[in-house]
GROMACS .gro file of C-alpha atoms in nm:
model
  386
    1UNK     CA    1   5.556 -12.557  13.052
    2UNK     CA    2   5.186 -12.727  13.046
    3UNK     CA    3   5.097 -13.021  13.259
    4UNK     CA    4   5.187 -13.372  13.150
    5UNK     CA    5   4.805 -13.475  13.101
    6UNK     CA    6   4.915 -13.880  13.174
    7UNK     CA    7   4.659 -14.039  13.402
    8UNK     CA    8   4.884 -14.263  13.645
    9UNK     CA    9   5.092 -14.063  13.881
   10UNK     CA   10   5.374 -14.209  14.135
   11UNK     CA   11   5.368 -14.192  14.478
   12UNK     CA   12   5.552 -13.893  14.611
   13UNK     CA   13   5.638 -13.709  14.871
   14UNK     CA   14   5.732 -13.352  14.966
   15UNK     CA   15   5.981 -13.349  15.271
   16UNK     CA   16   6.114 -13.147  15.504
   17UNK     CA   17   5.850 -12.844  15.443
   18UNK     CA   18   5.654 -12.631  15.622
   19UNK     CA   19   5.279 -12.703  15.590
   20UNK     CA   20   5.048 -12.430  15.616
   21UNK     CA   21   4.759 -12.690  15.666
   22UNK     CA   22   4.437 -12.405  15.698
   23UNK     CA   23   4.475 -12.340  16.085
   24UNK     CA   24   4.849 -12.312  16.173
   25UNK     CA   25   5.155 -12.350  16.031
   26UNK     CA   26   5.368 -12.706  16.115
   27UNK     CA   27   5.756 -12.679  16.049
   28UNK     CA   28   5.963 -12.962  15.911
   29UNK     CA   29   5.684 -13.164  15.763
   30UNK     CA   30   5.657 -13.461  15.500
   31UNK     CA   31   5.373 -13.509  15.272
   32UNK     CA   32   5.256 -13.797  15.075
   33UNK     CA   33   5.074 -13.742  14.731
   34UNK     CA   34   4.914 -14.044  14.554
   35UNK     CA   35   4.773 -13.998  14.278
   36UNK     CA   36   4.515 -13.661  14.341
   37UNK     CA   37   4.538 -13.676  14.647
   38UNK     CA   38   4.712 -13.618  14.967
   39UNK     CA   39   4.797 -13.935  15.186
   40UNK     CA   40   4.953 -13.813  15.465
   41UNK     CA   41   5.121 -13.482  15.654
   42UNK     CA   42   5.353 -13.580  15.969
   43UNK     CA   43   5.678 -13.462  16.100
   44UNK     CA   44   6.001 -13.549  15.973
   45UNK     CA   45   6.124 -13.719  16.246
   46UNK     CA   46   5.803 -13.952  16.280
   47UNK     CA   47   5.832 -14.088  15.936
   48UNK     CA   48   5.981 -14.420  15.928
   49UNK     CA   49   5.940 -14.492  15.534
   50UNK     CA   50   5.874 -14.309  15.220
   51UNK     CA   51   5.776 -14.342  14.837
   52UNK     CA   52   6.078 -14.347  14.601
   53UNK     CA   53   6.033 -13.992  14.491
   54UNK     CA   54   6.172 -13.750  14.709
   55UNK     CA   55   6.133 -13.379  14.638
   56UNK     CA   56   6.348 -13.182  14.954
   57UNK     CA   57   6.186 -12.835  14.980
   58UNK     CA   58   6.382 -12.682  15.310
   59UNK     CA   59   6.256 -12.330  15.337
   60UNK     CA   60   5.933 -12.363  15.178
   61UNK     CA   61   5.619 -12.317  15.293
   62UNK     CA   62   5.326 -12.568  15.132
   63UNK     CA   63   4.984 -12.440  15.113
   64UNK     CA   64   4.673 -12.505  14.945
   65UNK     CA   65   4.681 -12.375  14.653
   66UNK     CA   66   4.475 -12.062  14.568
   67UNK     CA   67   4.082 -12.037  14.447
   68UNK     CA   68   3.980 -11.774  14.242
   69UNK     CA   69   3.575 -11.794  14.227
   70UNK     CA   70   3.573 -11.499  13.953
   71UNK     CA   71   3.802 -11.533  13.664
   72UNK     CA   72   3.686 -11.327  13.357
   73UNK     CA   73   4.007 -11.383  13.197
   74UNK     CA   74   4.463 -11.363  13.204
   75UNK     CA   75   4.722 -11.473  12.985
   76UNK     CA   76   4.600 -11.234  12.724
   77UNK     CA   77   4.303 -11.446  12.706
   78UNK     CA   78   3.932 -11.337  12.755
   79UNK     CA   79   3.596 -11.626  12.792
   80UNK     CA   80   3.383 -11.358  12.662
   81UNK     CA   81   3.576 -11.320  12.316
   82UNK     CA   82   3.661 -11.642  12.283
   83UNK     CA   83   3.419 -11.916  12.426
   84UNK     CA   84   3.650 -12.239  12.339
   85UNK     CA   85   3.875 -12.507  12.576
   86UNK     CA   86   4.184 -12.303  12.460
   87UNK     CA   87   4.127 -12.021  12.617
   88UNK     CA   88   4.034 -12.201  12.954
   89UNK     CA   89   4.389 -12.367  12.924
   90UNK     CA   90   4.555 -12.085  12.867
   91UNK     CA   91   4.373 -11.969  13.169
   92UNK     CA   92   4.491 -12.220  13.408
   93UNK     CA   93   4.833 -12.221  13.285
   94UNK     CA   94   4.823 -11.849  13.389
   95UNK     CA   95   4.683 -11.899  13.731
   96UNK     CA   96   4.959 -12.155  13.820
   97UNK     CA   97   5.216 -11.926  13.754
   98UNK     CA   98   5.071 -11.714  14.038
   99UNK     CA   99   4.961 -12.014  14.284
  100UNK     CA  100   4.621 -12.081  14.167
  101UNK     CA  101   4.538 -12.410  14.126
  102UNK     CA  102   4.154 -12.385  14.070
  103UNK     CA  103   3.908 -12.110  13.954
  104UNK     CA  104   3.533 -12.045  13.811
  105UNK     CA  105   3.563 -11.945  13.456
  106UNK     CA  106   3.335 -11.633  13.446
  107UNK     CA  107   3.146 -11.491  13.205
  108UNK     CA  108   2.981 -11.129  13.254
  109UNK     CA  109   2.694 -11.044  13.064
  110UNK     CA  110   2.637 -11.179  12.712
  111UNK     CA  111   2.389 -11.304  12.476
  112UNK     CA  112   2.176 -11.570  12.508
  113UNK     CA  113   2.385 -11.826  12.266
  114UNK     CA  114   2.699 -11.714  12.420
  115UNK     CA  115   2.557 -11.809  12.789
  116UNK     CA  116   2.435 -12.125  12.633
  117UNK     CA  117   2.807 -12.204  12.462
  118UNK     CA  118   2.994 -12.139  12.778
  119UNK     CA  119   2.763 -12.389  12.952
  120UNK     CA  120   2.826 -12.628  12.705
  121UNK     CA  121   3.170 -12.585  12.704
  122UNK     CA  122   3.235 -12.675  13.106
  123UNK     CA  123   2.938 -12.907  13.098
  124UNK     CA  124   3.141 -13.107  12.813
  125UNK     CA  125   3.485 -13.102  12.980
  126UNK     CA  126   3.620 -13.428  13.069
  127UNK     CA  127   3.824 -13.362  13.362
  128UNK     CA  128   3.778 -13.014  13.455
  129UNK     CA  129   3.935 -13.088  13.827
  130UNK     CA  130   4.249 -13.209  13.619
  131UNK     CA  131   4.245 -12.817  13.460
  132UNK     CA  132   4.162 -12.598  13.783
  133UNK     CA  133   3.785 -12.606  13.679
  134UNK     CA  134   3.519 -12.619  14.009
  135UNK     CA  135   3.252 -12.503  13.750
  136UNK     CA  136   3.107 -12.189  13.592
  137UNK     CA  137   3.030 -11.874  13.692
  138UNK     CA  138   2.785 -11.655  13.529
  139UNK     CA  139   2.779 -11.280  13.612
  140UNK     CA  140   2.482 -11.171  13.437
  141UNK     CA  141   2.296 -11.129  13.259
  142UNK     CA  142   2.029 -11.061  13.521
  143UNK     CA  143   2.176 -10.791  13.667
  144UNK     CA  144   2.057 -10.431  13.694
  145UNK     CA  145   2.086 -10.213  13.454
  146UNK     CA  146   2.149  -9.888  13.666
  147UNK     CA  147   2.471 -10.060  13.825
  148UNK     CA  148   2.568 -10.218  13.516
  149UNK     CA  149   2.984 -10.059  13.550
  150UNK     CA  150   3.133 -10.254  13.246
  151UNK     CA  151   2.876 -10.479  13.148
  152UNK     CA  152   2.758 -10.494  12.828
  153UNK     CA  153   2.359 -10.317  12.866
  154UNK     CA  154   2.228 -10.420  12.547
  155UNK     CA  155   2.246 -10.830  12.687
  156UNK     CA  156   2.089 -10.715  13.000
  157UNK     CA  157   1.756 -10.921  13.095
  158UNK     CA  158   1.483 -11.065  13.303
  159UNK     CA  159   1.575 -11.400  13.477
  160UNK     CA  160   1.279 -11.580  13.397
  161UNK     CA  161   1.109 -11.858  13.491
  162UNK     CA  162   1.289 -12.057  13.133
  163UNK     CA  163   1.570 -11.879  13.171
  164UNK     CA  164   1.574 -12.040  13.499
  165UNK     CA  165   1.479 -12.369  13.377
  166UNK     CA  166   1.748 -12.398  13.120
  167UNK     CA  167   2.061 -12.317  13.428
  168UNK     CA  168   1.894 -12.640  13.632
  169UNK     CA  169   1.911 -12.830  13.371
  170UNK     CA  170   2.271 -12.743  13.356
  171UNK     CA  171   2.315 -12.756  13.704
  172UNK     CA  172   2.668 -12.945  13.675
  173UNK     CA  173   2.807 -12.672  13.473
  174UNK     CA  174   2.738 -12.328  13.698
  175UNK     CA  175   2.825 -12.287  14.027
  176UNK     CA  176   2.777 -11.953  14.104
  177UNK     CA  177   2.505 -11.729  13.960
  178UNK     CA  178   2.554 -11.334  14.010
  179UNK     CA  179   2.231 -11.141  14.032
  180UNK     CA  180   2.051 -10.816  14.111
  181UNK     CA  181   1.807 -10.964  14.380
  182UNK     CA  182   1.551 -10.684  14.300
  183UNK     CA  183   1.517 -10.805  13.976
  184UNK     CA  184   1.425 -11.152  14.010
  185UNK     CA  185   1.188 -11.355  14.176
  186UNK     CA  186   1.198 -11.530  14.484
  187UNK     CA  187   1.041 -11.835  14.259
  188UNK     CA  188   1.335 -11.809  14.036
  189UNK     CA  189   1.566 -11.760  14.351
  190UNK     CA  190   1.433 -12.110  14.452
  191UNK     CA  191   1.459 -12.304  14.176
  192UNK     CA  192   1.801 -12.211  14.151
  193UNK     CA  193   1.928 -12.254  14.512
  194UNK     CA  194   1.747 -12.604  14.501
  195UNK     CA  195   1.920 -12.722  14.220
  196UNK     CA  196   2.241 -12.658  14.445
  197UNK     CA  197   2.299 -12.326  14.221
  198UNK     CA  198   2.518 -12.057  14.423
  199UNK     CA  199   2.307 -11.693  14.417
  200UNK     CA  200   2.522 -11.409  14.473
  201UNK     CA  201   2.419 -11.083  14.460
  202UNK     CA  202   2.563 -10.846  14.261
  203UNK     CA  203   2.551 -10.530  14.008
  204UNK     CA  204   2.258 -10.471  14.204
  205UNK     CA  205   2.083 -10.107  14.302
  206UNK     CA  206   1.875 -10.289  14.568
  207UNK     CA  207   1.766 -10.148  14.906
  208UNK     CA  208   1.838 -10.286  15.207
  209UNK     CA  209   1.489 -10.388  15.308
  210UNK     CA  210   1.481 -10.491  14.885
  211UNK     CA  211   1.741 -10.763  15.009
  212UNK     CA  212   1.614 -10.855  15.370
  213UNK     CA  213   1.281 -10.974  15.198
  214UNK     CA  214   1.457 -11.227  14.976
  215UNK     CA  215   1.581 -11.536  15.056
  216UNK     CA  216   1.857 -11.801  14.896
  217UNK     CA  217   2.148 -11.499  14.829
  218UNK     CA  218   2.444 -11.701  14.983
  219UNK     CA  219   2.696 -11.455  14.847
  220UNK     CA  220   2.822 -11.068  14.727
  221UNK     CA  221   2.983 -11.063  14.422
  222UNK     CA  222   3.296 -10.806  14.418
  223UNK     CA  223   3.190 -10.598  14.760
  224UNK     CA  224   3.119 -10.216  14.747
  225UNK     CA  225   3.166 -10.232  14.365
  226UNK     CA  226   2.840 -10.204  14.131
  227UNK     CA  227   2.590 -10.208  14.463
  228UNK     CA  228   2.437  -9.960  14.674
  229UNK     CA  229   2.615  -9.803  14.954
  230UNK     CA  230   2.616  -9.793  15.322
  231UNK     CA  231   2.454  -9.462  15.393
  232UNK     CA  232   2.322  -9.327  15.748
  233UNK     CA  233   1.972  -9.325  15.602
  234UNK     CA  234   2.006  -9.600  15.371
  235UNK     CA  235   2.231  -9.910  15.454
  236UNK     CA  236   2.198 -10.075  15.086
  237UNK     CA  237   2.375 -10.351  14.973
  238UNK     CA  238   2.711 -10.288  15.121
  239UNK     CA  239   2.546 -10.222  15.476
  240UNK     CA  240   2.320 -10.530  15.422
  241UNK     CA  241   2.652 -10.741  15.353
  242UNK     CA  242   2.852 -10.654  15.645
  243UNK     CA  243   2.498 -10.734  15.895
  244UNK     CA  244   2.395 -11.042  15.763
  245UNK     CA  245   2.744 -11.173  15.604
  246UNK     CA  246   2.665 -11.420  15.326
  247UNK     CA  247   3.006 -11.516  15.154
  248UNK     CA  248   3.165 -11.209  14.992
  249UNK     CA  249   3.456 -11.186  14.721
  250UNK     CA  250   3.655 -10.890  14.741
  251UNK     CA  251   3.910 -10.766  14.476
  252UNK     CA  252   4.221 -10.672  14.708
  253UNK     CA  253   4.419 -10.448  14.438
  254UNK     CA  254   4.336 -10.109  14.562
  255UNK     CA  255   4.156  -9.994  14.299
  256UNK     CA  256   3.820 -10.163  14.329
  257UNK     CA  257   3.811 -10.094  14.695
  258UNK     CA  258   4.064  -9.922  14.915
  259UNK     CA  259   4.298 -10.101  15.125
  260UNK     CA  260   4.119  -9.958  15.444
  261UNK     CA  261   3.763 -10.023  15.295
  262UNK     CA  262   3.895 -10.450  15.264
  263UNK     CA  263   4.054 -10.400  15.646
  264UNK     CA  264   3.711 -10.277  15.755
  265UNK     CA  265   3.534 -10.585  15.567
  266UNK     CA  266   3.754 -10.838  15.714
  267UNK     CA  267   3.699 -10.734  16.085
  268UNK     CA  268   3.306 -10.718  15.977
  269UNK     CA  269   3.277 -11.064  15.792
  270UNK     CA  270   3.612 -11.249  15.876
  271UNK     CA  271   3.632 -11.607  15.750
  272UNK     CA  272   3.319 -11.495  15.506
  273UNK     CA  273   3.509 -11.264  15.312
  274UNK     CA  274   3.728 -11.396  15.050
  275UNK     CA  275   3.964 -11.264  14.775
  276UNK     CA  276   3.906 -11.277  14.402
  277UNK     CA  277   4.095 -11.124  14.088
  278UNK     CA  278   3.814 -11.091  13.883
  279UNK     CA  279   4.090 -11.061  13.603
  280UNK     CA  280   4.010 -10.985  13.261
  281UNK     CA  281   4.261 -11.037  12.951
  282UNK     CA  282   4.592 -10.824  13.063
  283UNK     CA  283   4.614 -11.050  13.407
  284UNK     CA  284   4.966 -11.216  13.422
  285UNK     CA  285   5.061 -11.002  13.105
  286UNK     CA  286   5.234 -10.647  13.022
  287UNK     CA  287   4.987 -10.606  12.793
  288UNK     CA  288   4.846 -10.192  12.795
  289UNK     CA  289   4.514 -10.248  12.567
  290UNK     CA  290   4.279 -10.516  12.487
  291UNK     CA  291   3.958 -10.609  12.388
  292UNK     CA  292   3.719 -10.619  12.663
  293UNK     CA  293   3.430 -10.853  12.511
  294UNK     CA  294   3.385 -10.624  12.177
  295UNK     CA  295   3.490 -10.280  12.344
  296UNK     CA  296   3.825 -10.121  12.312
  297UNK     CA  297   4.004 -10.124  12.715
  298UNK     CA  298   4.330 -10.014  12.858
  299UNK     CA  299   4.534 -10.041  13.154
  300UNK     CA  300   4.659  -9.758  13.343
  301UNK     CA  301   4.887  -9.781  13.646
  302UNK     CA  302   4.721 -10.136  13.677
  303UNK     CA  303   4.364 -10.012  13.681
  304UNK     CA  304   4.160 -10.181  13.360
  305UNK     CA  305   3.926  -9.893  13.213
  306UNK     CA  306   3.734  -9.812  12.896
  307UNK     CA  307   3.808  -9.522  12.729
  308UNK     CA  308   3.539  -9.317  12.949
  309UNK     CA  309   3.745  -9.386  13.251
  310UNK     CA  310   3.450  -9.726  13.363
  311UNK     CA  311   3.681 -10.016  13.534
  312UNK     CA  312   3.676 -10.310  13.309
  313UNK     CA  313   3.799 -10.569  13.525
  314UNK     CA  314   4.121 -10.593  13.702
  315UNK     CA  315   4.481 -10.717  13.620
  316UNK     CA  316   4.560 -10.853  13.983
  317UNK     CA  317   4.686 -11.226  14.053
  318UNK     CA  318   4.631 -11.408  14.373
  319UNK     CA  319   4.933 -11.399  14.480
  320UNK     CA  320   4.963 -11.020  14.408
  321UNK     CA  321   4.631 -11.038  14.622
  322UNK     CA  322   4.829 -11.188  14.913
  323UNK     CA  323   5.087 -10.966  14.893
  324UNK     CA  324   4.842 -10.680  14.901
  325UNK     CA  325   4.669 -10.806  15.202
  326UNK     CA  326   4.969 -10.854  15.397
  327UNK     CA  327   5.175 -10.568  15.315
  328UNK     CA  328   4.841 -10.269  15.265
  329UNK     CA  329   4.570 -10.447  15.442
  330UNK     CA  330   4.780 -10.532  15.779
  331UNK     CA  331   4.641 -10.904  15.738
  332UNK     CA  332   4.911 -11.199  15.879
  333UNK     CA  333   5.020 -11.427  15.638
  334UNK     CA  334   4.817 -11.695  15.754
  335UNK     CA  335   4.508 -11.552  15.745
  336UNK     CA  336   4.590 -11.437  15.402
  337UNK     CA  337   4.652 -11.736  15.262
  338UNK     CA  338   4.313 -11.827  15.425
  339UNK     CA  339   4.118 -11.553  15.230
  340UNK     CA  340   4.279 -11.689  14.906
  341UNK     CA  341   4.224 -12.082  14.960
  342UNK     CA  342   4.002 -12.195  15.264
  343UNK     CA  343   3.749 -11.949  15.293
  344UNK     CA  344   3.710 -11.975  14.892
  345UNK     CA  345   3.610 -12.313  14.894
  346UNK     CA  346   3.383 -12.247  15.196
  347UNK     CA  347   3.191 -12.004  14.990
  348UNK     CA  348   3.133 -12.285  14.745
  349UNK     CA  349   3.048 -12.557  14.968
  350UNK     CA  350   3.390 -12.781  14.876
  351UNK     CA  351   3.613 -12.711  15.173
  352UNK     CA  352   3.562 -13.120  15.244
  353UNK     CA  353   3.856 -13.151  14.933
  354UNK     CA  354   3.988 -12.862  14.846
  355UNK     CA  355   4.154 -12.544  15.061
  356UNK     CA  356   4.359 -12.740  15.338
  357UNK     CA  357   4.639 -12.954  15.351
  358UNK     CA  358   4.529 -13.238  15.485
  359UNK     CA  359   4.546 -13.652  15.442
  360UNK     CA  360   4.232 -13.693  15.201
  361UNK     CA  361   4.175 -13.360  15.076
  362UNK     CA  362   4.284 -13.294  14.696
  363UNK     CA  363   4.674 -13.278  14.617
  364UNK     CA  364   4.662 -12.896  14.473
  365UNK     CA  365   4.954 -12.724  14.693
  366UNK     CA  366   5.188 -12.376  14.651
  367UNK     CA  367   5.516 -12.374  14.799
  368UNK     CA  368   5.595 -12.023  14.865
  369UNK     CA  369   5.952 -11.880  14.943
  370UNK     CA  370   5.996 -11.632  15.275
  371UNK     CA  371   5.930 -11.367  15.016
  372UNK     CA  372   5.585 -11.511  14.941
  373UNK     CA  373   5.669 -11.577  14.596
  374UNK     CA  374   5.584 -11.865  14.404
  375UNK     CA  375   5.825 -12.130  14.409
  376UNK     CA  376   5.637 -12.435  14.221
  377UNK     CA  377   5.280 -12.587  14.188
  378UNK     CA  378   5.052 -12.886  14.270
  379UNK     CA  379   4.757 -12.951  14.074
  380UNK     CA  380   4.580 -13.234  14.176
  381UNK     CA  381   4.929 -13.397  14.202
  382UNK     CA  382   5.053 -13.318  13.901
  383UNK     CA  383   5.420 -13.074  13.920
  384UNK     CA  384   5.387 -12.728  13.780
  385UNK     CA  385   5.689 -12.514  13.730
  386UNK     CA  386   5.647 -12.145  13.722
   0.00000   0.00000   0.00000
């Protein structure tokens, strides 16, 4: 069922939950939603009055609800084949089913009036908060061609000085930019990362020294996946991560990376690593082909692929994610739940409103059962039902 898109919300309140607030987990709690945002968490037993609306949720646990900062697609849905506000609701209505209450739209690499279109599209949203929306992400098209996995190598080009011009200028729209570092300027870098632009690094065949002589990469887009190696002789991009730990998103499905290979990140980069889907079009679906931006793509055992055997994305939810990381990774649930909320909206500088709950911070919440499964949804107050 979509979200009631009526402006004026009641006061509410959630009682006698357990709140997973971002550190440690409270039992027998009440909150208080107004409007967007949370009012209040306390005890039970301190409460001496309440709003009207009651919603009992004994056995739950409330966290904040999930981030996903790379979203290519779900719901049988794809941005790259279908740049238009219907496909980002279909989107969101997808992630809540699975916890996730906000996300970066991302587009991998494309042409020029594509890039532009997507921009346009976020940039002309009127309440992308109200739709899960903390902005864009663009992987591409200045990546490296020699690491370019699914990526489409014809689109592939320079980040240039107007290229560079045209994402400040659109500054509200992107959030995140994924790049190969080797391939662009540390000009470019800084017009970007002064405009408040994320860098990440990514699809790059840089060297390690390559990377320690540029400045401004804040992040690692899908770790060990389309970068260099750690190598005795060589430490690359992977070995460069896990020394100087900028924020890193890791797809936790055991495909992209191996359950022990996301163990051996976390004990490297701990509250810097975070999990993503980066989902393409069968996410949240049974479907076993699609259309991966203009090329024909299947899905085998869960693993996304072209024909060739390439991965073309992943079909993973968050809360798949979670389970992963608990049950294959040997994470606790807490810090799970971290990895898919808090540390998220570290990475992207908006842990002030959004990955705790807390009196203040945004009203987006998950109640999960003891099973860790979804039992309903909070976005920015409003009731989801999966």
């Amino acid at each position: 069922m979509p979200i009631s898109t009526k402006k004026m919300l009641p006061a509410f309140a959630l009682t006698n939950v357990d709140v997973f607030d971002g550190d440690k987990v409270l039992n027998n709690q009440v909150i208080v939603i107004e409007g967007q945002t949370i009012k209040s968490v306390a005890p039970m037993e301190s409460v001496t009055s309440l709003p009207e609306i009651q919603i009992a949720s004994p056995g739950l646990l409330a966290t904040a609800g999930f981030i996903d900062l790379q979203l290519n697609g779900c719901g049988g849905v794809l941005l790259n084949s279908a740049i238009e506000e219907k496909t980002l609701t279909v989107m969101n209505h997808t992630n809540l089913i699975s916890g996730t209450t906000q996300y970066l739209p991302t587009l991998v690499t494309s042409s020029q009036a594509d890039l532009c279109k997507a921009v346009e599209l976020v940039e002309g949203l009127k309440n992308p908060e109200e739709q899960g929306i903390l902005g864009l992400h663009l992987e591409g098209p200045f990546i490296n061609k020699k690491k370019k996995g699914a990526h489409a190598q014809q689109y592939i080009r320079e980040l240039d000085t107007a290229a560079a011009d045209y994402l400040t200028e659109h500054k509200s729209a992107v959030k995140v930019l994924t790049v190969a570092p080797e391939c662009v300027s540390q000009e470019v870098i800084n017009k970007l990362t002064s405009a408040g632009i994320i860098v990440s690094m990514g699809h790059t065949n840089a060297t390690y020294e390559q990377l320690e002589n540029k400045q401004g990469i804040v992040m690692a887009t899908h770790l060990y996946n389309a970068m260099t190696p750690l190598t005795s002789r060589e430490p690359g991009a992977v070995g460069y991560v896990l020394n100087h730990r900028p924020y890193s998103g890791i797809i936790v499905d055991g495909i992209h990376s191996d359950f022990a290979a996301v163990r051996l990140a976390h004990e490297h980069l701990g509250e810097r690593l975070f999990m993503v889907t980066d989902a393409v079009t069968p996410a949240g679906t049974d479907l076993t082909e699609f259309d991966m931006a203009g090329t024909a793509a299947f899905v085998s055992q869960g693993k996304c692929h072209f024909a060739d055997g390439t991965i073309a994305g992943a079909s993973i939810t968050m809360i798949k994610g979670i389970h992963n990381l608990i049950d294959k990774v040997g994470l606790s649930r807490e810090e799970a739940l971290r990895m898919a909320s808090l540390y998220p909206a570290q990475a992207v500088n908006m842990a002030h409103q959004y990955g705790r709950i807390k009196a203040g911070y945004k009203a987006n919440i998950t109640l999960l059962n003891a099973d860790n499964e979804v039992n309903s949804v909070y976005q920015m107050g409003r009731r989801f039902n999966p």
